[in-house]
Amino acid sequence: MAQRAVWLISHEPGTPQCGTIKFSRRYPTVENRARVFNEASYVPVPEDGPFLKALLFELRLLDDDKDFAESRDSCSHIQKTSIYGLPIGGEELWPVVAFLKNGMIYACVPLVEQTLSPHPPLISISGISQGFELLFGLQDFLYSGQKNDTELNTKVSQLPDLLLQSCPFGTLLDANLQNLSDGINFTSVTHPQKQPAWKAGMYKGKPQVSISITEKVKSMQYDKQDIADTWQVVGAVTCKCDLEGSMPNVTISLNLPTNGSPLQDILVHPCVTSLDSAILTSSSIDPMDDSAFSGPYKFPLTPPLESFNLCYYTSQVPVPPILGFYQVKEEGVQLKITVNLKLHESVKNSFEFCEAHIPFYNRGPITHVEYKVSFGQLEVFRDKSLLVWIIGQKFPKSMEIRLSGTVTFGAKSHEKQPFDHICIGGTAYLKLHFRILDYTLTGCYADQHSVQVFASGKPKISTHRKLISSDYYIWNSKAPAPITYGSLLL
Amino acid sequence: MGPLSRETWAQRLGTFRASPSAFMAGPEGEDLARDLLSDLRSEKLSEPTKVSLLALSLEYPAQLWPDASAAEAAANSLLDTLVLLPPRPSALRRPLLLAATTALAAGGALGPTSGASRRLLPLLLGLASGRDLGRGFSPASEQRPLQATAWECLRELESCKPGLLGGCLGLLRGLLGQEGPVQPLSLLLALALRNALMIQARARAGLQGLLMAGDCPTEGGQWNWTLAEAGEAPLQPQAPGWPAAEEGECSLTALELSPEEARELRAAVAQLLDACYLLTPVAQAQLLWLLGWALRGLRGQPPVLFKPQLVRLLGTAQLTLLHAVLALKAAFGEALFTAQDEALLLRRLILAAQHPALPLPAHLFCLHCLLSFPENWPLGPAGSEAAPLLLGSQLCRGLLPSLLHDPMALLARLHLLCLLCVEDEEKEEQGQDQSPRSYLEELLAGLQQRAALDSGPRALATLCFQASYLVARCLAGHPVVLTPLTCGLAQLYRARPALAPHFADLLDQVGPELGEPLRVVLRQEVVSRPGRDEALRWHLQMLAKVADGDGQGAILRFLQAAAAHCTNWGLQQALLKVCRALLRAGVVEGLADLLQALAGQLEDPDGRDHARLYYILLAHLSRPKLGVALGPSLAAPALASSLVAENQGFAKALMVQEAPAPIRLSLGPHRAEGPVPVLQLQVEVLEPVYSLELRFSVERQLYAPLGAVHVPCLRPGRPARPLLLPVRPRRPAPARLAVRALYTTPTGLTCHAHLPPLLVNFADLFLPFPQPPKGAEADFFEELWDACLPQGTESHLWCPLGPHGLEALVSRHLEPFVVVAQPPTSYRVAIRLPPDSRLLLRLEAAQADGVPVALRTDDWSVLPLAGDYLRGLAAAG
């Protein structure tokens, strides 16, 4: 269970190499073991140059996919996981765990403790999940709180030191690099008691606990007879427990009002010490029934120092917060569009913002728009072929608003106009972006009574809630739209 | 030379990292290792620079110290540097410990005879166990991080040399109960325990009190290498015996534990598991893998110890923990997971494969695990991907693909959908309105629609073809799926012929279930839609792939029409490639006309030449030969031009290959008749041989040049008629015939082989004189006899007889040549020896053990041959 090497690569399309290695680290003692374990099938970890080239080709990140290349485009070359085999010098380096996120490629080569031919099943290789955890850890570290390139570069420059601590010999000790980075400041603290490895020091100061619940709602609305609309709430609960003592015992509970929607698919932070079986088995995979567990959801835990995600959940609320329809009719070079949006009465009508983005793909630039809105205002981004309907902070009393208009397009020029492989022909969507503070769609909340601390001193408790839209699509009901299996079954 | 500056080092390290091999081959390579070690002690370099030097040595020890002795020296030097550090806080102690450990372990220097090992191990153990090292080794503030580092170093050494810390198990257990960093100690104990169990199992020994052993060697004391030496055999996998890897020798069933040992072992494992929550999630996962391995197959060690951990682990979002639970599931199966537990685990896995809070790579890995789920009672063959029994379409609803998914997710989910389609085949018949199958059809149609977009990226087309391939592979026996897929692909081709290379690739990869019908519809699609320019190029490329004997009329018409638009070299080559495919398919009718027309009509001389060549080949070569001549060359990838491929095909097919002969040739019984001697050749072959031509040459030109013998076809096991080879001797003498064979193999290659020479004996040349009239035999013989002299010669010799007497000898060897016979004692024999000699024998008054032979010949050079022959007769019996 170890890594032979790890890389951080920035993807730079348009440059000759299409990428630069920002950081790499090899583990020679693990490499030695690989040589022994893999026997005749052993392929050494290559130098950075050949590795970069092979990886970018395999990930389709070189700018040269104009022509059919069999080794990459063959129909039998099916990639179903983020684990690749890279052809290097006539041999195959496998398994290479790699993925692209935010323009960065994260890659590592886990040790496989047996021969590689034939490839053993991935599930039997312990280093695979460890490799993922290492790369996710790198990603979290680089992008937590990072805002610009300078900050990113500073963080990259910290990596050699951090990896020397978290992964000195290729065996990952802690995926939480941020924690280690903060923890360097705690190293001088002496530890009289048994200390968890994931807690670098101890908090000194006023006890306080903060809990914030963020719900994202996504939806696919079709306004069609034979296709059901779908929507789902995904919640994340983030906590920060500033409590004295090396291992304070805390229980945090989440509550639902009587008409709240049960939380399902709950995944908890590893610091949660035990879990009620009702929480563990409440799942969206099963059909909903009235007996669904509706809380309170209690999480006994020993909190780490830093802010952590106590749990994630999903929920199936009875109605989507905003129900809409979108119709597009093509009339020559013009599109006639109609949008209707209705806020459900149960939803808090107080937005931080609310916008409907109406993109037009695979067409020329917008040359002319005539429109009528019953509420809010419309902004036209001609070159981007985008309309943005700014609805503002509140829906009107009727809770229902309407937009109608005609949009005229100029000639299509391939380079500039946005391409989309979903919006072909009449297929089109509008996407809602909104945020409501101090509100959750499920009703889920935490309050002063939600935190039990088994330690001296009553902590100050602060709670926050918000609802955000995410992938909230309303599809043109006059044309085919991409569906999921779920929307056919309902 | 003094120490290098910080900048020089930074630049040097940068160059090195860019390409270590190039750097080491360059002028600076030689000095790097030496400079690095010496500059670590320089007072002019800052600590961060030294740390970066150590970082390099951590990554590239093999380049710096390529052999064990260099590694040993380097480790010693690093340890010297460490002890020479002034007793104030320093950032160098940790990396120095790591570097010395790496140098020893990676350089293969770790061992009882290594001085550096003897220094490092007690140092590490002293630091780790918090013992006072007696020299104020490091300031108090550094003790704790150094302690953790020392544990890590020991663990790495134990990983590289299993059993190294086997003697310290008791000490480690003791320390685990006390203060100190829990995580490194737990991991080391688990690893050392696992290794000790494994080594002892291999030696068929018990734990021998290792778990209770009190103390470890202190500084200066002897390190116990016994177990490490025993573990010298290849490192053992840490995977807890995944079913597929089970056959190895990782079974611990051989280990005999006393009840006391078993109790101690259980206590140690429980101790580790109890403190498990103090570890980071990734370390917990490692601990579980190690302990799972350690206990697997060990008698009297029920895995229930793990049970209390499971609920906690299953609740988390950590991929490593979920993976570790799956490992435990694979290792212990029903012993740890009841059917309900199994169902719960499966549900958590399904959940993790789609939970919005987890990133895509985690989803994909979980999906993979789902299809390799270690079931308690698996039905399918081990190792193949299959949906677990408990996984019905209801549970999978959220895991099915949609066009909105990323390509990898789409393919992974599509695979699952295909597996469900196989299972749901029966249910479907009952008329459910939305079956997985019709969903699959819609999805494929959507993919085809996207692939048809002219401006779309190639990845979209690739995805469509990958999906088609996957479906064809999983649902090969389901025409109900493949038929609409075939139609959809034909439509896709109609919409975007530029995808021809993808179609060709698909046809190469899929089985006949999809391949055959697709070939047919694509052929129809092409010939029914003549195009120009770009489309024509793709049509021709497609046609070259799908053209065969069927529908040749339409194809030829299409080609005739297309020829007019083939105005450039590329198009003409593409056109000729189709002709080539037709030639190979054995199309004759109409093709000759087309080729002849092309030979005159094409603008490009190269095209004309080719058309003419094909025409000639078509007219002159038999079909198998044609097939080989035009077959794709294995040596070179297909190029746009068919020339290279063709040249190689021709070179092979039209040139003669040297080969070891699959032919055995021997001389059959002698036939004494006719005007000249005729050899009867018997041929046997080891493989079918066509158009065999045997060529003979006579040494020293004793005979006139021999004609070749032709055989159209020979097959192994089927005796062929003897081949007759007339020889025209220039002198009546035996000879060696050199034999060469030219033949065509079943694959159409022409081969040439040298066969072992044939020996033509003196007797093989014998011919009888024409039969004299009845009653005149004696006179005829006497006439010949008299005519031999005076230019000839006479000789007498004694011919020994075997037990059967003269009669048997004559009837066996001389029968055809006997002119006058008075059995059993007297024979007169006349032999004609071509070209114009004779040999006359009188065998008269035979006695029991021999017969006197009077011998006359008109060619005295025959005399010794005749003598040898007669003397040999008796020996031959």
Tab-separated table of C-alpha atoms in Angstrom, chain A residues 2-332:
chain	number	residue	atom	x	y	z
A	2	ALA	CA	2.240	2.757	-1.243
A	3	GLN	CA	2.859	5.110	-4.132
A	4	ARG	CA	5.831	4.873	-6.467
A	5	ALA	CA	5.583	8.461	-7.632
A	6	VAL	CA	3.243	11.423	-7.678
A	7	TRP	CA	2.919	14.350	-10.086
A	8	LEU	CA	1.160	17.655	-10.277
A	9	ILE	CA	0.859	18.954	-13.809
A	10	SER	CA	-0.711	22.133	-15.079
A	11	HIS	CA	-2.637	21.690	-18.280
A	12	GLU	CA	-1.708	24.451	-20.710
A	13	PRO	CA	-3.584	24.033	-23.958
A	14	GLY	CA	-2.120	25.937	-26.852
A	15	THR	CA	1.489	25.647	-25.674
A	16	PRO	CA	3.840	23.256	-27.494
A	17	GLN	CA	3.895	20.707	-24.668
A	18	CYS	CA	0.317	21.386	-23.560
A	19	GLY	CA	1.412	21.061	-19.961
A	20	THR	CA	4.137	21.641	-17.376
A	21	ILE	CA	5.117	19.511	-14.430
A	22	LYS	CA	4.650	21.697	-11.393
A	23	PHE	CA	5.739	19.150	-8.885
A	24	SER	CA	6.823	15.544	-8.834
A	25	ARG	CA	8.038	13.179	-6.185
A	26	ARG	CA	9.429	9.671	-6.561
A	27	TYR	CA	9.769	6.989	-3.925
A	28	PRO	CA	12.808	4.809	-4.660
A	29	THR	CA	12.274	2.331	-1.829
A	30	VAL	CA	8.774	1.647	-3.115
A	31	GLU	CA	10.165	1.418	-6.629
A	32	ASN	CA	12.521	-1.294	-5.373
A	33	ARG	CA	9.592	-3.241	-3.988
A	34	ALA	CA	7.739	-2.821	-7.276
A	35	ARG	CA	10.721	-4.359	-9.066
A	36	VAL	CA	10.547	-7.389	-6.802
A	37	PHE	CA	6.768	-7.769	-6.722
A	38	ASN	CA	6.111	-7.132	-10.404
A	39	GLU	CA	8.858	-9.506	-11.508
A	40	ALA	CA	9.030	-9.737	-15.282
A	41	SER	CA	6.122	-7.344	-15.737
A	42	TYR	CA	7.954	-4.526	-13.946
A	43	VAL	CA	8.049	-1.237	-15.825
A	44	PRO	CA	10.086	1.517	-14.164
A	45	VAL	CA	8.598	4.939	-13.500
A	46	PRO	CA	9.860	7.083	-16.380
A	47	GLU	CA	11.464	10.485	-16.178
A	48	ASP	CA	9.161	13.476	-16.144
A	49	GLY	CA	9.377	14.315	-19.844
A	50	PRO	CA	8.196	11.025	-21.329
A	51	PHE	CA	5.629	10.644	-18.563
A	52	LEU	CA	4.082	14.033	-19.298
A	53	LYS	CA	3.818	13.303	-22.981
A	54	ALA	CA	2.271	9.875	-22.555
A	55	LEU	CA	-0.190	11.053	-19.932
A	56	LEU	CA	-1.445	14.043	-21.901
A	57	PHE	CA	-1.949	11.886	-24.959
A	58	GLU	CA	-3.891	9.305	-22.999
A	59	LEU	CA	-6.040	11.964	-21.330
A	60	ARG	CA	-6.755	13.527	-24.766
A	61	LEU	CA	-5.214	16.772	-23.636
A	62	LEU	CA	-2.806	17.272	-26.514
A	63	ASP	CA	-4.147	19.639	-29.149
A	64	ASP	CA	-3.992	17.090	-31.915
A	65	ASP	CA	-7.188	15.122	-32.044
A	66	LYS	CA	-7.916	16.171	-35.630
A	67	ASP	CA	-7.078	12.789	-37.042
A	68	PHE	CA	-8.114	9.361	-35.957
A	69	ALA	CA	-5.345	7.852	-33.809
A	70	GLU	CA	-5.945	4.201	-33.176
A	71	SER	CA	-4.087	3.949	-29.892
A	72	ARG	CA	-6.340	6.636	-28.469
A	73	ASP	CA	-9.527	6.591	-30.542
A	74	SER	CA	-10.026	2.894	-31.112
A	75	CYS	CA	-13.463	1.779	-29.977
A	76	SER	CA	-11.974	-0.995	-27.889
A	77	HIS	CA	-9.804	1.419	-25.939
A	78	ILE	CA	-12.459	1.915	-23.286
A	79	GLN	CA	-11.618	3.907	-20.207
A	80	LYS	CA	-14.126	3.468	-17.416
A	81	THR	CA	-12.075	4.609	-14.451
A	82	SER	CA	-9.462	7.276	-13.827
A	83	ILE	CA	-6.823	4.575	-13.884
A	84	TYR	CA	-4.732	4.409	-17.025
A	85	GLY	CA	-2.055	2.362	-18.689
A	86	LEU	CA	0.516	4.607	-20.349
A	87	PRO	CA	2.568	3.306	-23.262
A	88	ILE	CA	6.141	4.289	-22.520
A	89	GLY	CA	9.082	3.003	-24.506
A	90	GLY	CA	7.144	0.040	-25.860
A	91	GLU	CA	5.971	-1.021	-22.420
A	92	GLU	CA	2.923	-0.148	-20.407
A	93	LEU	CA	3.152	1.742	-17.152
A	94	TRP	CA	0.117	0.630	-15.146
A	95	PRO	CA	-1.774	1.553	-13.054
A	96	VAL	CA	-1.552	5.333	-13.324
A	97	VAL	CA	-4.199	7.106	-11.282
A	98	ALA	CA	-4.878	10.466	-12.908
A	99	PHE	CA	-7.542	13.100	-13.311
A	100	LEU	CA	-7.914	16.664	-14.484
A	101	LYS	CA	-9.537	19.240	-12.266
A	102	ASN	CA	-9.503	23.010	-12.657
A	103	GLY	CA	-6.729	22.898	-15.225
A	104	MET	CA	-4.499	20.750	-13.020
A	105	ILE	CA	-3.687	17.126	-13.639
A	106	TYR	CA	-3.153	15.042	-10.559
A	107	ALA	CA	-1.368	11.741	-11.089
A	108	CYS	CA	0.311	8.981	-9.156
A	109	VAL	CA	1.461	5.405	-9.663
A	110	PRO	CA	0.418	3.047	-6.867
A	111	LEU	CA	2.515	0.025	-5.990
A	112	VAL	CA	0.982	-3.276	-7.022
A	113	GLU	CA	2.262	-6.075	-4.858
A	114	GLN	CA	2.035	-8.842	-7.397
A	115	THR	CA	2.802	-9.466	-11.029
A	116	LEU	CA	1.095	-7.125	-13.486
A	117	SER	CA	0.382	-9.564	-16.253
A	118	PRO	CA	-2.428	-10.130	-16.407
A	119	HIS	CA	-3.553	-6.949	-14.690
A	120	PRO	CA	-4.973	-7.853	-11.295
A	121	PRO	CA	-8.443	-6.409	-10.636
A	122	LEU	CA	-8.233	-2.796	-9.453
A	123	ILE	CA	-10.336	-3.591	-6.416
A	124	SER	CA	-7.570	-5.846	-5.106
A	125	ILE	CA	-4.918	-3.107	-5.198
A	126	SER	CA	-4.841	-1.241	-1.912
A	127	GLY	CA	-2.695	1.535	-3.322
A	128	ILE	CA	-5.419	2.657	-5.715
A	129	SER	CA	-7.762	4.169	-3.157
A	130	GLN	CA	-4.756	5.502	-1.281
A	131	GLY	CA	-3.569	7.142	-4.485
A	132	PHE	CA	-6.960	8.739	-4.993
A	133	GLU	CA	-6.975	9.994	-1.420
A	134	LEU	CA	-3.510	11.506	-1.889
A	135	LEU	CA	-4.558	13.263	-5.075
A	136	PHE	CA	-7.857	14.481	-3.592
A	137	GLY	CA	-5.829	15.748	-0.640
A	138	LEU	CA	-3.493	17.652	-2.961
A	139	GLN	CA	-6.455	19.110	-4.772
A	140	ASP	CA	-8.192	20.193	-1.582
A	141	PHE	CA	-5.026	21.791	-0.339
A	142	LEU	CA	-4.338	23.696	-3.551
A	143	TYR	CA	-7.856	24.976	-4.011
A	144	SER	CA	-9.041	25.606	-0.464
A	145	GLY	CA	-9.172	29.338	-0.110
A	146	GLN	CA	-6.946	29.838	-3.114
A	147	LYS	CA	-7.944	32.755	-5.277
A	148	ASN	CA	-5.204	33.561	-7.768
A	149	ASP	CA	-2.146	32.160	-9.469
A	150	THR	CA	0.279	33.645	-6.975
A	151	GLU	CA	-1.462	31.911	-4.110
A	152	LEU	CA	-1.512	28.729	-6.099
A	153	ASN	CA	2.211	28.945	-6.766
A	154	THR	CA	2.883	29.579	-3.098
A	155	LYS	CA	0.931	26.477	-2.249
A	156	VAL	CA	2.743	24.427	-4.892
A	157	SER	CA	6.049	25.543	-3.419
A	158	GLN	CA	4.947	24.164	-0.047
A	159	LEU	CA	4.291	20.727	-1.465
A	160	PRO	CA	7.792	19.189	-1.130
A	161	ASP	CA	7.787	19.976	2.588
A	162	LEU	CA	4.236	18.850	3.134
A	163	LEU	CA	4.727	15.591	1.326
A	164	LEU	CA	7.870	14.965	3.313
A	165	GLN	CA	5.560	14.911	6.323
A	166	SER	CA	2.405	13.355	4.983
A	167	CYS	CA	4.017	10.826	2.707
A	168	PRO	CA	7.739	10.526	3.531
A	169	PHE	CA	8.253	7.087	2.016
A	170	GLY	CA	5.380	6.803	-0.402
A	171	THR	CA	2.933	5.471	2.149
A	172	LEU	CA	0.329	8.116	2.776
A	173	LEU	CA	-0.020	9.056	6.448
A	174	ASP	CA	-2.494	11.890	6.184
A	175	ALA	CA	-4.394	13.141	3.167
A	176	ASN	CA	-5.260	16.393	4.880
A	177	LEU	CA	-2.358	18.556	3.788
A	178	GLN	CA	-4.039	21.752	4.923
A	179	ASN	CA	-4.145	20.319	8.400
A	180	LEU	CA	-0.437	19.506	8.269
A	181	SER	CA	0.356	22.918	6.897
A	182	ASP	CA	-1.501	24.543	9.786
A	183	GLY	CA	-0.127	21.947	12.163
A	184	ILE	CA	3.459	23.003	11.638
A	185	ASN	CA	2.643	25.816	14.035
A	186	PHE	CA	1.604	23.340	16.689
A	187	THR	CA	4.621	21.115	16.623
A	188	SER	CA	6.252	22.782	19.564
A	189	VAL	CA	3.296	21.972	21.781
A	190	THR	CA	4.035	19.026	24.030
A	191	HIS	CA	1.509	16.245	24.167
A	192	PRO	CA	0.979	14.865	27.588
A	193	GLN	CA	-1.906	12.643	26.518
A	194	LYS	CA	-2.715	10.344	23.730
A	195	GLN	CA	-3.284	12.478	20.692
A	196	PRO	CA	-5.148	11.537	17.519
A	197	ALA	CA	-2.937	11.619	14.485
A	198	TRP	CA	-5.433	13.847	12.710
A	199	LYS	CA	-5.206	16.497	15.384
A	200	ALA	CA	-1.941	18.318	15.337
A	201	GLY	CA	-2.418	20.333	18.495
A	202	MET	CA	-4.909	21.662	20.987
A	203	TYR	CA	-7.187	24.640	20.998
A	204	LYS	CA	-6.788	27.236	23.689
A	205	GLY	CA	-9.437	29.894	24.068
A	206	LYS	CA	-13.131	30.479	24.319
A	207	PRO	CA	-15.194	27.432	23.444
A	208	GLN	CA	-17.260	27.944	20.355
A	209	VAL	CA	-18.946	25.753	17.780
A	210	SER	CA	-20.113	26.853	14.380
A	211	ILE	CA	-22.381	24.784	12.160
A	212	SER	CA	-23.343	25.751	8.654
A	213	ILE	CA	-25.730	23.866	6.450
A	214	THR	CA	-25.516	24.442	2.717
A	215	GLU	CA	-28.092	22.852	0.495
A	216	LYS	CA	-27.754	22.723	-3.246
A	217	VAL	CA	-30.826	22.029	-5.275
A	218	LYS	CA	-30.597	20.649	-8.759
A	219	SER	CA	-33.425	20.022	-11.145
A	220	MET	CA	-34.278	18.902	-14.635
A	221	GLN	CA	-37.638	20.199	-15.817
A	222	TYR	CA	-39.134	19.191	-19.126
A	223	ASP	CA	-42.792	20.240	-19.067
A	224	LYS	CA	-43.663	17.046	-20.908
A	225	GLN	CA	-46.306	14.409	-20.458
A	226	ASP	CA	-44.170	11.333	-20.739
A	227	ILE	CA	-41.074	12.590	-18.983
A	228	ALA	CA	-41.093	13.325	-15.298
A	229	ASP	CA	-39.292	16.352	-13.926
A	230	THR	CA	-36.594	15.509	-11.413
A	231	TRP	CA	-35.052	17.454	-8.593
A	232	GLN	CA	-32.794	16.671	-5.689
A	233	VAL	CA	-31.354	18.437	-2.709
A	234	VAL	CA	-27.744	17.799	-1.730
A	235	GLY	CA	-26.706	19.059	1.658
A	236	ALA	CA	-23.324	19.618	3.238
A	237	VAL	CA	-22.874	20.399	6.907
A	238	THR	CA	-19.639	22.126	7.823
A	239	CYS	CA	-18.508	22.500	11.413
A	240	LYS	CA	-15.728	24.147	13.308
A	241	CYS	CA	-15.382	23.176	16.910
A	242	ASP	CA	-13.050	25.315	18.961
A	243	LEU	CA	-12.988	23.355	22.175
A	244	GLU	CA	-10.297	22.829	24.775
A	245	GLY	CA	-8.995	19.409	25.762
A	246	SER	CA	-7.218	16.891	23.612
A	247	MET	CA	-10.259	14.828	22.735
A	248	PRO	CA	-13.481	16.596	23.624
A	249	ASN	CA	-16.606	14.528	23.098
A	250	VAL	CA	-19.291	16.367	21.208
A	251	THR	CA	-22.671	15.363	19.847
A	252	ILE	CA	-24.109	17.468	17.078
A	253	SER	CA	-27.701	16.914	16.004
A	254	LEU	CA	-29.511	18.071	12.941
A	255	ASN	CA	-33.249	18.523	13.191
A	256	LEU	CA	-36.164	18.644	10.821
A	257	PRO	CA	-39.425	20.491	11.317
A	258	THR	CA	-42.545	18.330	11.265
A	259	ASN	CA	-43.084	18.861	7.556
A	260	GLY	CA	-39.398	18.567	6.720
A	261	SER	CA	-38.036	16.194	4.102
A	262	PRO	CA	-36.062	13.250	5.504
A	263	LEU	CA	-32.336	13.272	4.947
A	264	GLN	CA	-30.963	10.351	2.982
A	265	ASP	CA	-27.679	8.994	1.687
A	266	ILE	CA	-25.814	10.360	4.670
A	267	LEU	CA	-22.034	10.218	4.519
A	268	VAL	CA	-20.240	11.311	7.659
A	269	HIS	CA	-16.783	12.577	8.529
A	270	PRO	CA	-14.458	9.893	9.920
A	271	CYS	CA	-14.331	11.718	13.253
A	272	VAL	CA	-17.912	10.604	13.921
A	273	THR	CA	-17.461	7.801	16.427
A	274	SER	CA	-20.732	5.934	16.039
A	275	LEU	CA	-23.724	6.013	13.808
A	276	ASP	CA	-27.349	5.128	14.328
A	277	SER	CA	-28.393	2.357	11.989
A	278	ALA	CA	-31.406	4.448	10.923
A	279	ILE	CA	-28.979	7.055	9.613
A	280	LEU	CA	-26.870	4.436	7.883
A	281	THR	CA	-29.765	2.775	6.091
A	282	SER	CA	-31.789	5.810	5.070
A	283	SER	CA	-31.181	5.781	1.366
A	284	SER	CA	-32.589	7.259	-1.821
A	285	ILE	CA	-31.990	3.941	-3.546
A	286	ASP	CA	-35.106	2.536	-1.923
A	287	PRO	CA	-38.559	3.829	-2.770
A	288	MET	CA	-39.691	6.445	-0.277
A	289	ASP	CA	-42.263	5.523	2.299
A	290	ASP	CA	-43.789	7.144	5.339
A	291	SER	CA	-41.592	5.251	7.711
A	292	ALA	CA	-38.514	7.170	6.555
A	293	PHE	CA	-36.363	8.265	9.453
A	294	SER	CA	-36.870	11.968	10.016
A	295	GLY	CA	-34.413	12.725	12.757
A	296	PRO	CA	-33.103	14.081	14.880
A	297	TYR	CA	-29.858	13.049	13.268
A	298	LYS	CA	-27.287	12.687	16.025
A	299	PHE	CA	-23.582	12.590	15.334
A	300	PRO	CA	-21.337	11.804	18.307
A	301	LEU	CA	-17.792	12.811	17.451
A	302	THR	CA	-14.390	13.960	18.508
A	303	PRO	CA	-13.826	17.053	16.423
A	304	PRO	CA	-10.573	17.849	14.654
A	305	LEU	CA	-9.039	21.284	15.044
A	306	GLU	CA	-9.854	22.558	11.612
A	307	SER	CA	-13.165	23.155	9.933
A	308	PHE	CA	-14.579	19.857	8.642
A	309	ASN	CA	-17.516	18.503	6.705
A	310	LEU	CA	-19.569	16.768	9.345
A	311	CYS	CA	-21.812	15.120	6.833
A	312	TYR	CA	-23.283	15.163	3.367
A	313	TYR	CA	-26.814	14.159	2.602
A	314	THR	CA	-29.402	14.159	-0.146
A	315	SER	CA	-33.110	14.632	0.130
A	316	GLN	CA	-36.150	14.341	-2.065
A	317	VAL	CA	-38.330	17.382	-1.344
A	318	PRO	CA	-41.940	17.140	-2.546
A	319	VAL	CA	-41.783	20.005	-5.047
A	320	PRO	CA	-39.021	21.948	-6.760
A	321	PRO	CA	-38.592	25.466	-5.363
A	322	ILE	CA	-39.111	27.081	-8.757
A	323	LEU	CA	-41.198	25.384	-11.400
A	324	GLY	CA	-40.859	26.604	-14.927
A	325	PHE	CA	-41.402	25.996	-18.556
A	326	TYR	CA	-39.381	27.116	-21.535
A	327	GLN	CA	-40.577	27.019	-25.105
A	328	VAL	CA	-38.507	27.781	-28.170
A	329	LYS	CA	-40.005	27.961	-31.632
A	330	GLU	CA	-37.819	28.428	-34.670
A	331	GLU	CA	-39.212	30.894	-37.197
A	332	GLY	CA	-36.711	31.420	-39.987
